[in-house]
CSV table of C-alpha atoms and ligand atoms in Angstrom, one decimal:
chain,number,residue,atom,x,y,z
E,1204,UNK,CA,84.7,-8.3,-53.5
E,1205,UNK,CA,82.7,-10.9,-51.0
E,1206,UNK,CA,79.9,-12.5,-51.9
E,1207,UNK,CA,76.5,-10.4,-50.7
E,1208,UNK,CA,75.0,-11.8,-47.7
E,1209,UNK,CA,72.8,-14.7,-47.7
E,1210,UNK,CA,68.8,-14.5,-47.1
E,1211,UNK,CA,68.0,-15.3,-43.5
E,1212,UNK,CA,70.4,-14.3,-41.2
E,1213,UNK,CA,70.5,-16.4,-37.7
E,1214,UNK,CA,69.6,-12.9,-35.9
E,1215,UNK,CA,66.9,-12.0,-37.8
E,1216,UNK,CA,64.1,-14.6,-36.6
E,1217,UNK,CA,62.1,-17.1,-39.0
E,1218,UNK,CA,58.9,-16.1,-37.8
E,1219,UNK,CA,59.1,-12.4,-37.1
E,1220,UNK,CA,55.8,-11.7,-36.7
E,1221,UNK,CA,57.1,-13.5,-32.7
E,1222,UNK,CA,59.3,-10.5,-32.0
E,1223,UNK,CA,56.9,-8.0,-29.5
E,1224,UNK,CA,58.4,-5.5,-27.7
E,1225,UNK,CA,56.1,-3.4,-25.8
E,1226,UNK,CA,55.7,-0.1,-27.1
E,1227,UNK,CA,57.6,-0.2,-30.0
E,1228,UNK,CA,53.8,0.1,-32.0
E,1229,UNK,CA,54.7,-3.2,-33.8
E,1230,UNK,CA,57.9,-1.3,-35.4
E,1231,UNK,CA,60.6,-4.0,-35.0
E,1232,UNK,CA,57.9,-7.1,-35.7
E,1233,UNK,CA,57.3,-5.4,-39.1
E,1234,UNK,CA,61.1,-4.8,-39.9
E,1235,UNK,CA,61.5,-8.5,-39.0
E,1236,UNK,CA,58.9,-9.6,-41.1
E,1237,UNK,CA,60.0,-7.5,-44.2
E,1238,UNK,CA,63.1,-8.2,-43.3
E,1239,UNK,CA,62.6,-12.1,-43.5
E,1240,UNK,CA,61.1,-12.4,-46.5
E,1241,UNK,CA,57.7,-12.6,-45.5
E,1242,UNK,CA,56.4,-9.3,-47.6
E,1243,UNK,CA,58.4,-9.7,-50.7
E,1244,UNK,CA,58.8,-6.4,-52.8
E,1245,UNK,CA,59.6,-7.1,-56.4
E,1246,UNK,CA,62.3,-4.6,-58.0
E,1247,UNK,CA,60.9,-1.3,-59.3
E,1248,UNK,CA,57.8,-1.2,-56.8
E,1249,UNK,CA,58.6,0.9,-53.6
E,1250,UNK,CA,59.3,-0.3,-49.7
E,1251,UNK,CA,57.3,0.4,-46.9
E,1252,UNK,CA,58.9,3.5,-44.4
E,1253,UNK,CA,60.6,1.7,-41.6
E,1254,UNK,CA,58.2,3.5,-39.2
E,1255,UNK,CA,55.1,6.1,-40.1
E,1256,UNK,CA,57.3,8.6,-37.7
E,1257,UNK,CA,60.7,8.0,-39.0
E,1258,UNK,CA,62.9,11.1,-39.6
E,1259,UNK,CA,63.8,9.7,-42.6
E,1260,UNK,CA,61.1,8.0,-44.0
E,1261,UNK,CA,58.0,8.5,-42.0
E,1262,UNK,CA,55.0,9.9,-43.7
E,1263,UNK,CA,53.4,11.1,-40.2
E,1264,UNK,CA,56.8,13.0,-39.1
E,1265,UNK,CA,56.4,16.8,-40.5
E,1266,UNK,CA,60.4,17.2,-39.7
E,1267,UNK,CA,61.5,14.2,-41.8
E,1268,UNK,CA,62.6,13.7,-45.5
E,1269,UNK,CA,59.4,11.7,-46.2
E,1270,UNK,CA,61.6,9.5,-48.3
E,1271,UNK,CA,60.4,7.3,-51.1
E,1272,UNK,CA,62.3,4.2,-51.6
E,1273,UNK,CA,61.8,1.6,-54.4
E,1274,UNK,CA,63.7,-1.8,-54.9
E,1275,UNK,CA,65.9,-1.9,-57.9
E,1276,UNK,CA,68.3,-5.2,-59.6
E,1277,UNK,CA,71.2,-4.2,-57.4
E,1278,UNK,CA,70.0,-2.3,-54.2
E,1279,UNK,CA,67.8,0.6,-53.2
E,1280,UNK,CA,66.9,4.0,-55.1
E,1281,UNK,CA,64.9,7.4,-53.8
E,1282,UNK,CA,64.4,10.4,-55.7
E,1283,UNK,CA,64.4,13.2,-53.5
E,1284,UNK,CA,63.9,17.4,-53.5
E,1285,UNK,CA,65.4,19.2,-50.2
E,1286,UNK,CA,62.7,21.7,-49.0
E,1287,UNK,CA,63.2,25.1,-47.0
E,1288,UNK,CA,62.9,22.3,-43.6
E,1289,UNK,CA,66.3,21.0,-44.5
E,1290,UNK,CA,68.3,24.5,-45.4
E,1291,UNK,CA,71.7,25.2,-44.3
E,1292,UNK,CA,73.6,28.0,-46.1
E,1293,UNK,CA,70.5,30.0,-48.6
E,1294,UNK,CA,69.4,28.0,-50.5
E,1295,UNK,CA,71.5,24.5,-49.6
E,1296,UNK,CA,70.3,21.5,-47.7
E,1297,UNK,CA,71.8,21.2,-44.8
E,1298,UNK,CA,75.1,18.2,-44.7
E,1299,UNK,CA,73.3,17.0,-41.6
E,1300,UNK,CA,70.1,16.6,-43.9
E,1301,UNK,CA,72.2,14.7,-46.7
E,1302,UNK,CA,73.5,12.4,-44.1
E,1303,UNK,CA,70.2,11.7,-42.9
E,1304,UNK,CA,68.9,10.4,-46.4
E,1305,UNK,CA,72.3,8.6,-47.1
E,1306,UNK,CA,71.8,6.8,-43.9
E,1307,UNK,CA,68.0,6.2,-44.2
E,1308,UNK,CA,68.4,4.6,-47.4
E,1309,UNK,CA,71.0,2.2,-45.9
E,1310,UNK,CA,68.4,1.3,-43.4
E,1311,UNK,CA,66.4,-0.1,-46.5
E,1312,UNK,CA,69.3,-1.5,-48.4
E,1313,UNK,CA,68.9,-4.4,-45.7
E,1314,UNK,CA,65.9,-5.5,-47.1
E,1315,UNK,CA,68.1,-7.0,-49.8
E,1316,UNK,CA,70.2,-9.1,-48.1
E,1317,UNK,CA,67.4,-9.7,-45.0
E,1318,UNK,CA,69.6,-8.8,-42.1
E,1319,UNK,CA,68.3,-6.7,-39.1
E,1320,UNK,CA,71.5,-4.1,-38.9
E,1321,UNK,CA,72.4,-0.7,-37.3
E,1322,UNK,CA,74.3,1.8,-38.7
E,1323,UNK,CA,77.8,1.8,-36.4
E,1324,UNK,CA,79.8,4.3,-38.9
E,1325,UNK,CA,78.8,6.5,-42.1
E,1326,UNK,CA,80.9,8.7,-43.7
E,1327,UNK,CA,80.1,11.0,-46.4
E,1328,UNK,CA,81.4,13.0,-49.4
E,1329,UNK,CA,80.3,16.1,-50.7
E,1330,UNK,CA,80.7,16.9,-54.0
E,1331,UNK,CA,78.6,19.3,-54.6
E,1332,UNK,CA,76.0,21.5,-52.7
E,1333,UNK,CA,73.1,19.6,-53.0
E,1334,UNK,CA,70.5,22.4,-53.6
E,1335,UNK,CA,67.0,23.1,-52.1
E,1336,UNK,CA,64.0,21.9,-54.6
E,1337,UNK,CA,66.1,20.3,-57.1
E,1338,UNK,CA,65.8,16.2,-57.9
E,1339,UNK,CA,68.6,14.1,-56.9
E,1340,UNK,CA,68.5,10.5,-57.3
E,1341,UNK,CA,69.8,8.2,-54.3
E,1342,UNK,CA,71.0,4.8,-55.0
E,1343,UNK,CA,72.3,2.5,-52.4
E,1344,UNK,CA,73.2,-1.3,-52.0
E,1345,UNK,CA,75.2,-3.7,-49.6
E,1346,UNK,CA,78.4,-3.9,-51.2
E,1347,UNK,CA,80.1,-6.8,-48.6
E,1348,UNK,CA,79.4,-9.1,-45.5
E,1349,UNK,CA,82.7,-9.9,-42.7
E,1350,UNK,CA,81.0,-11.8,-40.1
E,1351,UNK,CA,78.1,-8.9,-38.6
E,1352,UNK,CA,80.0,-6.3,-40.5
E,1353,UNK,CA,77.8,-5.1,-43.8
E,1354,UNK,CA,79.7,-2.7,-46.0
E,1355,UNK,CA,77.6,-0.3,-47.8
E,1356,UNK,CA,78.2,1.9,-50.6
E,1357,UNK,CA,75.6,4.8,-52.3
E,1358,UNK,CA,76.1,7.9,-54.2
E,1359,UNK,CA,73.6,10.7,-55.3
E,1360,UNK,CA,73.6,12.3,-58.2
E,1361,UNK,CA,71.6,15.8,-60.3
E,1362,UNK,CA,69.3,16.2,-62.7
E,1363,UNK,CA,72.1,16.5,-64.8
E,1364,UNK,CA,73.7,13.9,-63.9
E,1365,UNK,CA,76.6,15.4,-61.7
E,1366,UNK,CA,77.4,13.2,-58.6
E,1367,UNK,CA,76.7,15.4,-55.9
E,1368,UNK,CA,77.7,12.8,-53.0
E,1369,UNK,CA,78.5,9.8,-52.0
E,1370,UNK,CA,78.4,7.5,-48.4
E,1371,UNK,CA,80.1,4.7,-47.3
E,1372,UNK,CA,78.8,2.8,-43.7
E,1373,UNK,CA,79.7,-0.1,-41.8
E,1374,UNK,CA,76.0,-1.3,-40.6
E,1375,UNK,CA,76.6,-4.2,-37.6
E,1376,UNK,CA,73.9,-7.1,-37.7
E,1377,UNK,CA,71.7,-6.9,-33.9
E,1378,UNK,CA,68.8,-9.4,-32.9
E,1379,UNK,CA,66.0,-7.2,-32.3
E,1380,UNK,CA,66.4,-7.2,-28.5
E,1381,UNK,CA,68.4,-4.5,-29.3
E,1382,UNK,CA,65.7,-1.9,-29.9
E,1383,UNK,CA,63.9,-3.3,-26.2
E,1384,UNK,CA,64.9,-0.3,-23.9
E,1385,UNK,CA,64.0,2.1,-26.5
E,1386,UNK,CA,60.8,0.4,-27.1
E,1387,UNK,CA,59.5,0.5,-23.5
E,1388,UNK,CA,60.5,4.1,-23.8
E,1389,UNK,CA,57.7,4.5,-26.8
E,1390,UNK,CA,58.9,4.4,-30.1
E,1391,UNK,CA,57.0,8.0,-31.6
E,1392,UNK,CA,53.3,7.2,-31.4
E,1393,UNK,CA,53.1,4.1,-33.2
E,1394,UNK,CA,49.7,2.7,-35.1
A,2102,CO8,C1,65.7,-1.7,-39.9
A,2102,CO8,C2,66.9,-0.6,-39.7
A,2102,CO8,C3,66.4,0.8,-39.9
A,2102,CO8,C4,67.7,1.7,-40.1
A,2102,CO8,C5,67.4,3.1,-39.9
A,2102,CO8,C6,68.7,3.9,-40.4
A,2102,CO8,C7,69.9,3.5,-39.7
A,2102,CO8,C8,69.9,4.0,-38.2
A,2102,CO8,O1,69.5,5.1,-37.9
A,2102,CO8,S1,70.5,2.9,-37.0
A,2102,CO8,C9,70.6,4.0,-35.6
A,2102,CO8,C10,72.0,4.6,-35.3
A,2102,CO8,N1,72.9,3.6,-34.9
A,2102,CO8,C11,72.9,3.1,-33.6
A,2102,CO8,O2,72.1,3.5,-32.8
A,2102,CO8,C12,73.9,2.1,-33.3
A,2102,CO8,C13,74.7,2.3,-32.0
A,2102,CO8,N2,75.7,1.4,-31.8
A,2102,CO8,C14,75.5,0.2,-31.2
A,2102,CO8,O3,74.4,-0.1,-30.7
A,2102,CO8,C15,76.6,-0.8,-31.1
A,2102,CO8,O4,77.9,-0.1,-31.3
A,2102,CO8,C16,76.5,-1.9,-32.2
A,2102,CO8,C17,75.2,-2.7,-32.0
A,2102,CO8,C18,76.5,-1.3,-33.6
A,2102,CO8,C19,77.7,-2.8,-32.2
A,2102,CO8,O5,77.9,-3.2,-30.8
A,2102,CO8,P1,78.3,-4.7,-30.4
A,2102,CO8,O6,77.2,-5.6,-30.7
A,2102,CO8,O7,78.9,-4.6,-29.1
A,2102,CO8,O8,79.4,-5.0,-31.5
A,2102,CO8,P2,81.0,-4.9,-31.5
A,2102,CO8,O9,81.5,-6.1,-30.9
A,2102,CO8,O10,81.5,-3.5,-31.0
A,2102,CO8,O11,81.3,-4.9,-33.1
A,2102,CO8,C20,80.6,-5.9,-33.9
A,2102,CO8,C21,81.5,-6.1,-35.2
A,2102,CO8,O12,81.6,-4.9,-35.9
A,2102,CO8,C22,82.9,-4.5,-36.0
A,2102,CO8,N3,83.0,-3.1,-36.0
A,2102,CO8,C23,82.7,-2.2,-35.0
A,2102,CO8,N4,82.8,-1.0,-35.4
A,2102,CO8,C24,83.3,-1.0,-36.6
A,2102,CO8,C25,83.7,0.0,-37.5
A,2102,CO8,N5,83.6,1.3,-37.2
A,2102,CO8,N6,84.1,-0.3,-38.8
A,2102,CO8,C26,84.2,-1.6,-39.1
A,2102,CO8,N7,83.9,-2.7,-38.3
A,2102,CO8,C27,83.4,-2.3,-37.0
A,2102,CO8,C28,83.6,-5.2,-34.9
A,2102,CO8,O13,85.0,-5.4,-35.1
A,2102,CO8,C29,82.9,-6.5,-34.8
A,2102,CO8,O14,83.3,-7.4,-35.8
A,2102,CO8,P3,83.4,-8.9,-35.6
A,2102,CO8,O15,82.0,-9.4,-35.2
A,2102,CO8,O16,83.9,-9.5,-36.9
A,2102,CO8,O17,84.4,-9.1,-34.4
């Protein structure tokens, strides 16, 4: 297996506090900031959401997971409980749910190898039904670097300790002009 990527990526600014994109609420300054090793967070303590209105792991969004994440030795970790929000068939999150928490917690598996990325493919597999109000633990982490490509890996398992899924994604590096034309569209309300 490659080497994990290197701290500092040339698209991901030294200063990022210098990124402003109008409208964005300060989003992508923030990610670029965190992401550059400006905010440190030590393993075991949890990561900030990647916006308060993020589907995945915004606080402010009453549709999203509300996702917890904390830093472990190797990657990224969140403990989460599908609610009635996320059902599909009785009593059963929803795949498109599941997806949305593998894919969220690749978003802060970059802040371990300091790369600003975007998600370009994700596949998952389901195991099991991952059922409503019951703990499962996802884990995550950057597996590889080829050139922009990041390879990620993550599974999520029970309370018993059954893996009920796994994801795989190729997340391609982007300088944070990408995010411009949504910005001036207004990223959610911002703060
Ligand atoms: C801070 C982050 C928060 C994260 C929140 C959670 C994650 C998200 O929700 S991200 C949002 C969803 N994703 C998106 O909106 C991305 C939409 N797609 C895009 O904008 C573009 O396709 C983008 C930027 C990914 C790539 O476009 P572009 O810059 O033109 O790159 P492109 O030349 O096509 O490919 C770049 C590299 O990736 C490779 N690549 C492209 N597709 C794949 C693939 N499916 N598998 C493997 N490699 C691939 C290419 O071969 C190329 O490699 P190399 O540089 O070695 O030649």
């Amino acid at each position: 297996m490659a080497a994990v990527c290197d701290q500092g990526d040339p698209r991901v600014p030294a200063g990022g506090g210098a990124v402003n994109l109008p409208g964005d609420g300060g989003v992508i300054s923030r990610w670029t900031e965190h992401l550059a090793g400006q905010d440190t967070v030590e393993i075991g303590q949890r990561l900030p959401p990647h916006s308060p209105d993020c589907a995945g792991c915004g606080p402010r969004n009453p549709a999203g997971l509300d996702l917890q994440v904390v830093r472990t030795a190797t990657g990224v970790e969140a403990v989460h409980r599908f609610s009635d929000a996320q059902v599909g068939a009785p009593g059963i999150a929803h795949g498109g749910a599941v997806a949305l928490a593998f894919d969220d917690l690749f978003g802060f598996a970059l802040n371990t190898v300091g790369s600003l990325a975007v998600t370009r493919s994700l596949t998952i597999e389901y195991h099991a039904p991952f059922r409503l109000h019951r703990p499962y633990t996802f884990s995550a982490q950057v597996a590889q670097r080829e050139g922009r490509r990041l390879l990620l890996h993550a599974d999520a398992w029970d309370d018993a300790g059954q893996k009920a899924g796994s994801a795989a994604a190729t997340f391609v590096v982007v300088d944070p002009g990408h995010f411009a034309a949504g910005a001036e569209q207004g990223m959610g309300r911002g703060d």
